[in-house]
């Protein structure tokens, strides 16, 4: 997710263990994984085109969005395509290393 944000929005996000992606110390995205029955379900949330006034205030880590950080709207389809491509490459590399 962080690599996708860097590539599409030209930002340098930070990782906050275990599952948050930050920009300027503010939460931009989160990743949750749950394993059961031999499978892993991955949930990814990215704040894309949310204006500053639309971001939640009552949260532990202040929120931000790609719109706020990049200063422009971004295409969600482009972001999704980039994210899926990067996930696929990481998954393929993991499979290769496991052999």
mmCIF file of N, CA and C in Angstrom:
data_model
loop_
_atom_site.group_PDB
_atom_site.id
_atom_site.type_symbol
_atom_site.label_atom_id
_atom_site.label_comp_id
_atom_site.label_asym_id
_atom_site.label_seq_id
_atom_site.Cartn_x
_atom_site.Cartn_y
_atom_site.Cartn_z
ATOM 1 N N UNK A 1 0.836 -1.186 0.000
ATOM 2 C CA UNK A 1 0.000 0.000 0.000
ATOM 3 C C UNK A 1 0.883 1.251 0.000
ATOM 4 N N UNK A 2 1.908 1.247 0.825
ATOM 5 C CA UNK A 2 2.802 2.406 0.892
ATOM 6 C C UNK A 2 3.512 2.629 -0.441
ATOM 7 N N UNK A 3 3.953 1.543 -1.071
ATOM 8 C CA UNK A 3 4.606 1.669 -2.378
ATOM 9 C C UNK A 3 3.645 2.218 -3.426
ATOM 10 N N UNK A 4 2.400 1.792 -3.374
ATOM 11 C CA UNK A 4 1.383 2.278 -4.307
ATOM 12 C C UNK A 4 1.160 3.772 -4.128
ATOM 13 N N UNK A 5 1.014 4.195 -2.888
ATOM 14 C CA UNK A 5 0.823 5.616 -2.589
ATOM 15 C C UNK A 5 2.008 6.424 -3.104
ATOM 16 N N UNK A 6 3.215 5.921 -2.874
ATOM 17 C CA UNK A 6 4.411 6.626 -3.340
ATOM 18 C C UNK A 6 4.409 6.758 -4.861
ATOM 19 N N UNK A 7 4.036 5.683 -5.555
ATOM 20 C CA UNK A 7 4.068 5.691 -7.013
ATOM 21 C C UNK A 7 2.974 6.560 -7.632
ATOM 22 N N UNK A 8 1.769 6.476 -7.096
ATOM 23 C CA UNK A 8 0.630 7.160 -7.711
ATOM 24 C C UNK A 8 0.511 8.618 -7.260
ATOM 25 N N UNK A 9 0.788 8.875 -5.993
ATOM 26 C CA UNK A 9 0.582 10.219 -5.446
ATOM 27 C C UNK A 9 1.870 10.995 -5.257
ATOM 28 N N UNK A 10 3.012 10.365 -5.557
ATOM 29 C CA UNK A 10 4.308 11.007 -5.396
ATOM 30 C C UNK A 10 4.519 11.511 -3.962
ATOM 31 N N UNK A 11 4.168 10.637 -3.001
ATOM 32 C CA UNK A 11 4.357 10.933 -1.583
ATOM 33 C C UNK A 11 5.341 9.936 -0.999
ATOM 34 N N UNK A 12 5.861 10.228 0.180
ATOM 35 C CA UNK A 12 6.737 9.300 0.883
ATOM 36 C C UNK A 12 6.060 8.893 2.192
ATOM 37 N N UNK A 13 5.166 7.904 2.112
ATOM 38 C CA UNK A 13 4.442 7.499 3.321
ATOM 39 C C UNK A 13 5.325 6.757 4.308
ATOM 40 N N UNK A 14 4.880 6.747 5.554
ATOM 41 C CA UNK A 14 5.580 6.038 6.620
ATOM 42 C C UNK A 14 4.714 4.847 7.042
ATOM 43 N N UNK A 15 5.336 3.829 7.571
ATOM 44 C CA UNK A 15 4.606 2.690 8.102
ATOM 45 C C UNK A 15 4.562 2.786 9.614
ATOM 46 N N UNK A 16 3.390 2.542 10.177
ATOM 47 C CA UNK A 16 3.232 2.490 11.634
ATOM 48 C C UNK A 16 2.810 1.072 11.969
ATOM 49 N N UNK A 17 3.699 0.345 12.645
ATOM 50 C CA UNK A 17 3.441 -1.047 12.977
ATOM 51 C C UNK A 17 2.163 -1.153 13.792
ATOM 52 N N UNK A 18 1.315 -2.116 13.529
ATOM 53 C CA UNK A 18 1.520 -3.187 12.567
ATOM 54 C C UNK A 18 0.820 -2.986 11.229
ATOM 55 N N UNK A 19 -0.107 -2.001 11.112
ATOM 56 C CA UNK A 19 -0.917 -2.017 9.898
ATOM 57 C C UNK A 19 -1.347 -0.661 9.351
ATOM 58 N N UNK A 20 -0.726 0.402 9.761
ATOM 59 C CA UNK A 20 -1.140 1.720 9.288
ATOM 60 C C UNK A 20 -0.117 2.319 8.334
ATOM 61 N N UNK A 21 -0.625 3.112 7.402
ATOM 62 C CA UNK A 21 0.210 3.882 6.488
ATOM 63 C C UNK A 21 -0.062 5.347 6.799
ATOM 64 N N UNK A 22 0.992 6.080 7.100
ATOM 65 C CA UNK A 22 0.867 7.474 7.501
ATOM 66 C C UNK A 22 1.490 8.408 6.473
ATOM 67 N N UNK A 23 0.985 9.627 6.469
ATOM 68 C CA UNK A 23 1.593 10.705 5.687
ATOM 69 C C UNK A 23 1.652 11.909 6.619
ATOM 70 N N UNK A 24 2.842 12.393 6.866
ATOM 71 C CA UNK A 24 2.991 13.513 7.790
ATOM 72 C C UNK A 24 2.479 13.195 9.190
ATOM 73 N N UNK A 25 2.590 11.939 9.601
ATOM 74 C CA UNK A 25 2.145 11.536 10.925
ATOM 75 C C UNK A 25 0.652 11.303 11.043
ATOM 76 N N UNK A 26 -0.068 11.463 9.950
ATOM 77 C CA UNK A 26 -1.523 11.274 9.951
ATOM 78 C C UNK A 26 -1.883 10.007 9.179
ATOM 79 N N UNK A 27 -2.916 9.299 9.637
ATOM 80 C CA UNK A 27 -3.291 8.019 9.037
ATOM 81 C C UNK A 27 -3.939 8.216 7.672
ATOM 82 N N UNK A 28 -3.332 7.562 6.696
ATOM 83 C CA UNK A 28 -3.782 7.630 5.309
ATOM 84 C C UNK A 28 -4.460 6.340 4.890
ATOM 85 N N UNK A 29 -3.988 5.228 5.436
ATOM 86 C CA UNK A 29 -4.510 3.923 5.041
ATOM 87 C C UNK A 29 -4.273 2.918 6.148
ATOM 88 N N UNK A 30 -5.031 1.816 6.065
ATOM 89 C CA UNK A 30 -4.859 0.729 7.010
ATOM 90 C C UNK A 30 -5.037 -0.603 6.312
ATOM 91 N N UNK A 31 -4.344 -1.603 6.825
ATOM 92 C CA UNK A 31 -4.411 -2.952 6.269
ATOM 93 C C UNK A 31 -4.714 -3.916 7.405
ATOM 94 N N UNK A 32 -5.687 -4.776 7.179
ATOM 95 C CA UNK A 32 -6.013 -5.811 8.151
ATOM 96 C C UNK A 32 -6.012 -7.154 7.439
ATOM 97 N N UNK A 33 -5.437 -8.150 8.072
ATOM 98 C CA UNK A 33 -5.424 -9.503 7.513
ATOM 99 C C UNK A 33 -5.982 -10.451 8.559
ATOM 100 N N UNK A 34 -6.816 -11.373 8.104
ATOM 101 C CA UNK A 34 -7.386 -12.369 8.996
ATOM 102 C C UNK A 34 -7.238 -13.735 8.350
ATOM 103 N N UNK A 35 -6.662 -14.663 9.098
ATOM 104 C CA UNK A 35 -6.463 -16.019 8.589
ATOM 105 C C UNK A 35 -7.475 -16.958 9.229
ATOM 106 N N UNK A 36 -8.094 -17.766 8.376
ATOM 107 C CA UNK A 36 -8.976 -18.824 8.866
ATOM 108 C C UNK A 36 -9.210 -19.838 7.757
ATOM 109 N N UNK A 37 -9.324 -21.076 8.175
ATOM 110 C CA UNK A 37 -9.583 -22.182 7.257
ATOM 111 C C UNK A 37 -8.579 -22.245 6.103
ATOM 112 N N UNK A 38 -7.311 -21.997 6.410
ATOM 113 C CA UNK A 38 -6.265 -22.090 5.401
ATOM 114 C C UNK A 38 -6.236 -20.961 4.401
ATOM 115 N N UNK A 39 -6.956 -19.893 4.675
ATOM 116 C CA UNK A 39 -7.001 -18.743 3.764
ATOM 117 C C UNK A 39 -6.716 -17.461 4.543
ATOM 118 N N UNK A 40 -6.309 -16.455 3.818
ATOM 119 C CA UNK A 40 -6.114 -15.139 4.420
ATOM 120 C C UNK A 40 -7.001 -14.144 3.678
ATOM 121 N N UNK A 41 -7.783 -13.412 4.426
ATOM 122 C CA UNK A 41 -8.609 -12.353 3.864
ATOM 123 C C UNK A 41 -7.921 -11.038 4.196
ATOM 124 N N UNK A 42 -7.706 -10.233 3.184
ATOM 125 C CA UNK A 42 -6.993 -8.973 3.342
ATOM 126 C C UNK A 42 -7.956 -7.815 3.138
ATOM 127 N N UNK A 43 -8.010 -6.918 4.102
ATOM 128 C CA UNK A 43 -8.825 -5.714 3.987
ATOM 129 C C UNK A 43 -7.910 -4.506 3.918
ATOM 130 N N UNK A 44 -8.141 -3.659 2.923
ATOM 131 C CA UNK A 44 -7.309 -2.472 2.732
ATOM 132 C C UNK A 44 -8.218 -1.259 2.609
ATOM 133 N N UNK A 45 -7.958 -0.256 3.409
ATOM 134 C CA UNK A 45 -8.704 0.999 3.314
ATOM 135 C C UNK A 45 -7.743 2.143 3.063
ATOM 136 N N UNK A 46 -8.029 2.922 2.027
ATOM 137 C CA UNK A 46 -7.191 4.078 1.692
ATOM 138 C C UNK A 46 -8.102 5.299 1.570
ATOM 139 N N UNK A 47 -7.774 6.353 2.297
ATOM 140 C CA UNK A 47 -8.511 7.610 2.165
ATOM 141 C C UNK A 47 -8.009 8.301 0.894
ATOM 142 N N UNK A 48 -8.848 8.350 -0.100
ATOM 143 C CA UNK A 48 -8.393 8.850 -1.405
ATOM 144 C C UNK A 48 -8.795 10.310 -1.602
ATOM 145 N N UNK A 49 -10.003 10.560 -2.022
ATOM 146 C CA UNK A 49 -10.415 11.925 -2.388
ATOM 147 C C UNK A 49 -11.348 12.540 -1.350
ATOM 148 N N UNK A 50 -10.916 12.500 -0.103
ATOM 149 C CA UNK A 50 -11.688 13.078 0.996
ATOM 150 C C UNK A 50 -11.087 14.433 1.355
ATOM 151 N N UNK A 51 -11.918 15.458 1.323
ATOM 152 C CA UNK A 51 -11.457 16.803 1.688
ATOM 153 C C UNK A 51 -11.174 16.864 3.188
ATOM 154 N N UNK A 52 -10.354 17.798 3.589
ATOM 155 C CA UNK A 52 -9.962 17.956 4.997
ATOM 156 C C UNK A 52 -11.175 17.979 5.920
ATOM 157 N N UNK A 53 -12.204 18.712 5.549
ATOM 158 C CA UNK A 53 -13.383 18.830 6.415
ATOM 159 C C UNK A 53 -14.210 17.539 6.483
ATOM 160 N N UNK A 54 -13.960 16.595 5.613
ATOM 161 C CA UNK A 54 -14.677 15.332 5.624
ATOM 162 C C UNK A 54 -13.986 14.226 6.399
ATOM 163 N N UNK A 55 -12.799 14.498 6.883
ATOM 164 C CA UNK A 55 -12.036 13.486 7.626
ATOM 165 C C UNK A 55 -12.528 13.385 9.065
ATOM 166 N N UNK A 56 -12.495 12.178 9.644
ATOM 167 C CA UNK A 56 -12.969 12.013 11.020
ATOM 168 C C UNK A 56 -12.060 12.730 12.016
ATOM 169 N N UNK A 57 -12.672 13.242 13.064
ATOM 170 C CA UNK A 57 -11.909 13.960 14.088
ATOM 171 C C UNK A 57 -11.731 13.140 15.360
ATOM 172 N N UNK A 58 -12.674 12.260 15.651
ATOM 173 C CA UNK A 58 -12.651 11.512 16.903
ATOM 174 C C UNK A 58 -11.950 10.160 16.740
ATOM 175 N N UNK A 59 -10.669 10.214 16.362
ATOM 176 C CA UNK A 59 -9.864 9.009 16.147
ATOM 177 C C UNK A 59 -8.563 9.121 16.928
ATOM 178 N N UNK A 60 -7.955 7.964 17.216
ATOM 179 C CA UNK A 60 -6.703 7.954 17.979
ATOM 180 C C UNK A 60 -5.567 8.617 17.210
ATOM 181 N N UNK A 61 -5.457 8.280 15.921
ATOM 182 C CA UNK A 61 -4.431 8.867 15.064
ATOM 183 C C UNK A 61 -5.126 9.805 14.090
ATOM 184 N N UNK A 62 -4.741 11.080 14.041
ATOM 185 C CA UNK A 62 -5.391 12.001 13.106
ATOM 186 C C UNK A 62 -5.363 11.450 11.678
ATOM 187 N N UNK A 63 -6.441 11.684 10.943
ATOM 188 C CA UNK A 63 -6.575 11.151 9.585
ATOM 189 C C UNK A 63 -6.191 12.178 8.528
ATOM 190 N N UNK A 64 -5.824 11.655 7.357
ATOM 191 C CA UNK A 64 -5.564 12.484 6.191
ATOM 192 C C UNK A 64 -6.011 11.709 4.958
ATOM 193 N N UNK A 65 -5.852 12.295 3.816
ATOM 194 C CA UNK A 65 -6.222 11.633 2.568
ATOM 195 C C UNK A 65 -5.205 11.968 1.490
ATOM 196 N N UNK A 66 -5.270 11.219 0.410
ATOM 197 C CA UNK A 66 -4.382 11.514 -0.719
ATOM 198 C C UNK A 66 -4.688 12.892 -1.298
ATOM 199 N N UNK A 67 -5.957 13.279 -1.307
ATOM 200 C CA UNK A 67 -6.338 14.611 -1.792
ATOM 201 C C UNK A 67 -5.641 15.699 -0.965
ATOM 202 N N UNK A 68 -5.698 15.558 0.348
ATOM 203 C CA UNK A 68 -5.085 16.560 1.226
ATOM 204 C C UNK A 68 -3.567 16.563 1.055
ATOM 205 N N UNK A 69 -2.964 15.390 1.052
ATOM 206 C CA UNK A 69 -1.504 15.304 1.008
ATOM 207 C C UNK A 69 -0.915 15.624 -0.363
ATOM 208 N N UNK A 70 -1.556 15.164 -1.429
ATOM 209 C CA UNK A 70 -1.021 15.394 -2.779
ATOM 210 C C UNK A 70 -1.505 16.717 -3.356
ATOM 211 N N UNK A 71 -2.581 17.260 -2.769
ATOM 212 C CA UNK A 71 -3.104 18.535 -3.246
ATOM 213 C C UNK A 71 -3.878 18.424 -4.550
ATOM 214 N N UNK A 72 -4.297 17.205 -4.906
ATOM 215 C CA UNK A 72 -5.068 17.013 -6.141
ATOM 216 C C UNK A 72 -5.863 15.723 -6.029
ATOM 217 N N UNK A 73 -6.952 15.656 -6.791
ATOM 218 C CA UNK A 73 -7.742 14.423 -6.824
ATOM 219 C C UNK A 73 -6.983 13.365 -7.597
ATOM 220 N N UNK A 74 -7.143 12.128 -7.159
ATOM 221 C CA UNK A 74 -6.490 11.001 -7.822
ATOM 222 C C UNK A 74 -7.550 10.019 -8.297
ATOM 223 N N UNK A 75 -7.262 9.370 -9.405
ATOM 224 C CA UNK A 75 -8.186 8.384 -9.933
ATOM 225 C C UNK A 75 -8.149 7.112 -9.099
ATOM 226 N N UNK A 76 -9.303 6.722 -8.568
ATOM 227 C CA UNK A 76 -9.350 5.515 -7.744
ATOM 228 C C UNK A 76 -9.058 4.267 -8.568
ATOM 229 N N UNK A 77 -9.481 4.253 -9.839
ATOM 230 C CA UNK A 77 -9.219 3.089 -10.699
ATOM 231 C C UNK A 77 -7.716 2.924 -10.926
ATOM 232 N N UNK A 78 -7.021 4.013 -11.161
ATOM 233 C CA UNK A 78 -5.566 3.962 -11.338
ATOM 234 C C UNK A 78 -4.885 3.477 -10.060
ATOM 235 N N UNK A 79 -5.335 3.985 -8.931
ATOM 236 C CA UNK A 79 -4.785 3.584 -7.641
ATOM 237 C C UNK A 79 -5.014 2.090 -7.398
ATOM 238 N N UNK A 80 -6.223 1.627 -7.666
ATOM 239 C CA UNK A 80 -6.551 0.215 -7.476
ATOM 240 C C UNK A 80 -5.724 -0.677 -8.395
ATOM 241 N N UNK A 81 -5.601 -0.289 -9.664
ATOM 242 C CA UNK A 81 -4.818 -1.086 -10.613
ATOM 243 C C UNK A 81 -3.365 -1.196 -10.158
ATOM 244 N N UNK A 82 -2.798 -0.097 -9.701
ATOM 245 C CA UNK A 82 -1.416 -0.099 -9.216
ATOM 246 C C UNK A 82 -1.280 -0.974 -7.969
ATOM 247 N N UNK A 83 -2.237 -0.870 -7.059
ATOM 248 C CA UNK A 83 -2.211 -1.666 -5.841
ATOM 249 C C UNK A 83 -2.298 -3.159 -6.155
ATOM 250 N N UNK A 84 -3.227 -3.538 -7.018
ATOM 251 C CA UNK A 84 -3.383 -4.959 -7.368
ATOM 252 C C UNK A 84 -2.152 -5.495 -8.083
ATOM 253 N N UNK A 85 -1.555 -4.689 -8.945
ATOM 254 C CA UNK A 85 -0.326 -5.111 -9.634
ATOM 255 C C UNK A 85 0.796 -5.357 -8.628
ATOM 256 N N UNK A 86 0.957 -4.451 -7.684
ATOM 257 C CA UNK A 86 2.020 -4.605 -6.682
ATOM 258 C C UNK A 86 1.749 -5.782 -5.747
ATOM 259 N N UNK A 87 0.499 -5.983 -5.371
ATOM 260 C CA UNK A 87 0.160 -7.137 -4.541
ATOM 261 C C UNK A 87 0.454 -8.444 -5.274
ATOM 262 N N UNK A 88 0.106 -8.486 -6.554
ATOM 263 C CA UNK A 88 0.362 -9.694 -7.338
ATOM 264 C C UNK A 88 1.854 -9.988 -7.439
ATOM 265 N N UNK A 89 2.665 -8.957 -7.671
ATOM 266 C CA UNK A 89 4.117 -9.167 -7.748
ATOM 267 C C UNK A 89 4.686 -9.651 -6.422
ATOM 268 N N UNK A 90 4.208 -9.084 -5.312
ATOM 269 C CA UNK A 90 4.669 -9.514 -3.985
ATOM 270 C C UNK A 90 4.240 -10.951 -3.702
ATOM 271 N N UNK A 91 3.025 -11.295 -4.083
ATOM 272 C CA UNK A 91 2.520 -12.649 -3.872
ATOM 273 C C UNK A 91 3.316 -13.650 -4.700
ATOM 274 N N UNK A 92 3.557 -13.326 -5.946
ATOM 275 C CA UNK A 92 4.365 -14.216 -6.815
ATOM 276 C C UNK A 92 5.766 -14.409 -6.243
ATOM 277 N N UNK A 93 6.379 -13.347 -5.745
ATOM 278 C CA UNK A 93 7.719 -13.452 -5.158
ATOM 279 C C UNK A 93 7.674 -14.324 -3.904
ATOM 280 N N UNK A 94 6.630 -14.193 -3.108
ATOM 281 C CA UNK A 94 6.484 -15.013 -1.908
ATOM 282 C C UNK A 94 6.335 -16.478 -2.269
ATOM 283 N N UNK A 95 5.529 -16.768 -3.288
ATOM 284 C CA UNK A 95 5.374 -18.153 -3.744
ATOM 285 C C UNK A 95 6.696 -18.731 -4.240
ATOM 286 N N UNK A 96 7.438 -17.947 -4.985
ATOM 287 C CA UNK A 96 8.736 -18.409 -5.512
ATOM 288 C C UNK A 96 9.713 -18.696 -4.375
ATOM 289 N N UNK A 97 9.717 -17.851 -3.373
ATOM 290 C CA UNK A 97 10.644 -18.038 -2.248
ATOM 291 C C UNK A 97 10.258 -19.248 -1.403
ATOM 292 N N UNK A 98 8.979 -19.609 -1.400
ATOM 293 C CA UNK A 98 8.509 -20.724 -0.591
ATOM 294 C C UNK A 98 8.825 -22.072 -1.219
ATOM 295 N N UNK A 99 9.218 -22.077 -2.471
ATOM 296 C CA UNK A 99 9.487 -23.349 -3.174
ATOM 297 C C UNK A 99 10.854 -23.876 -2.856
#
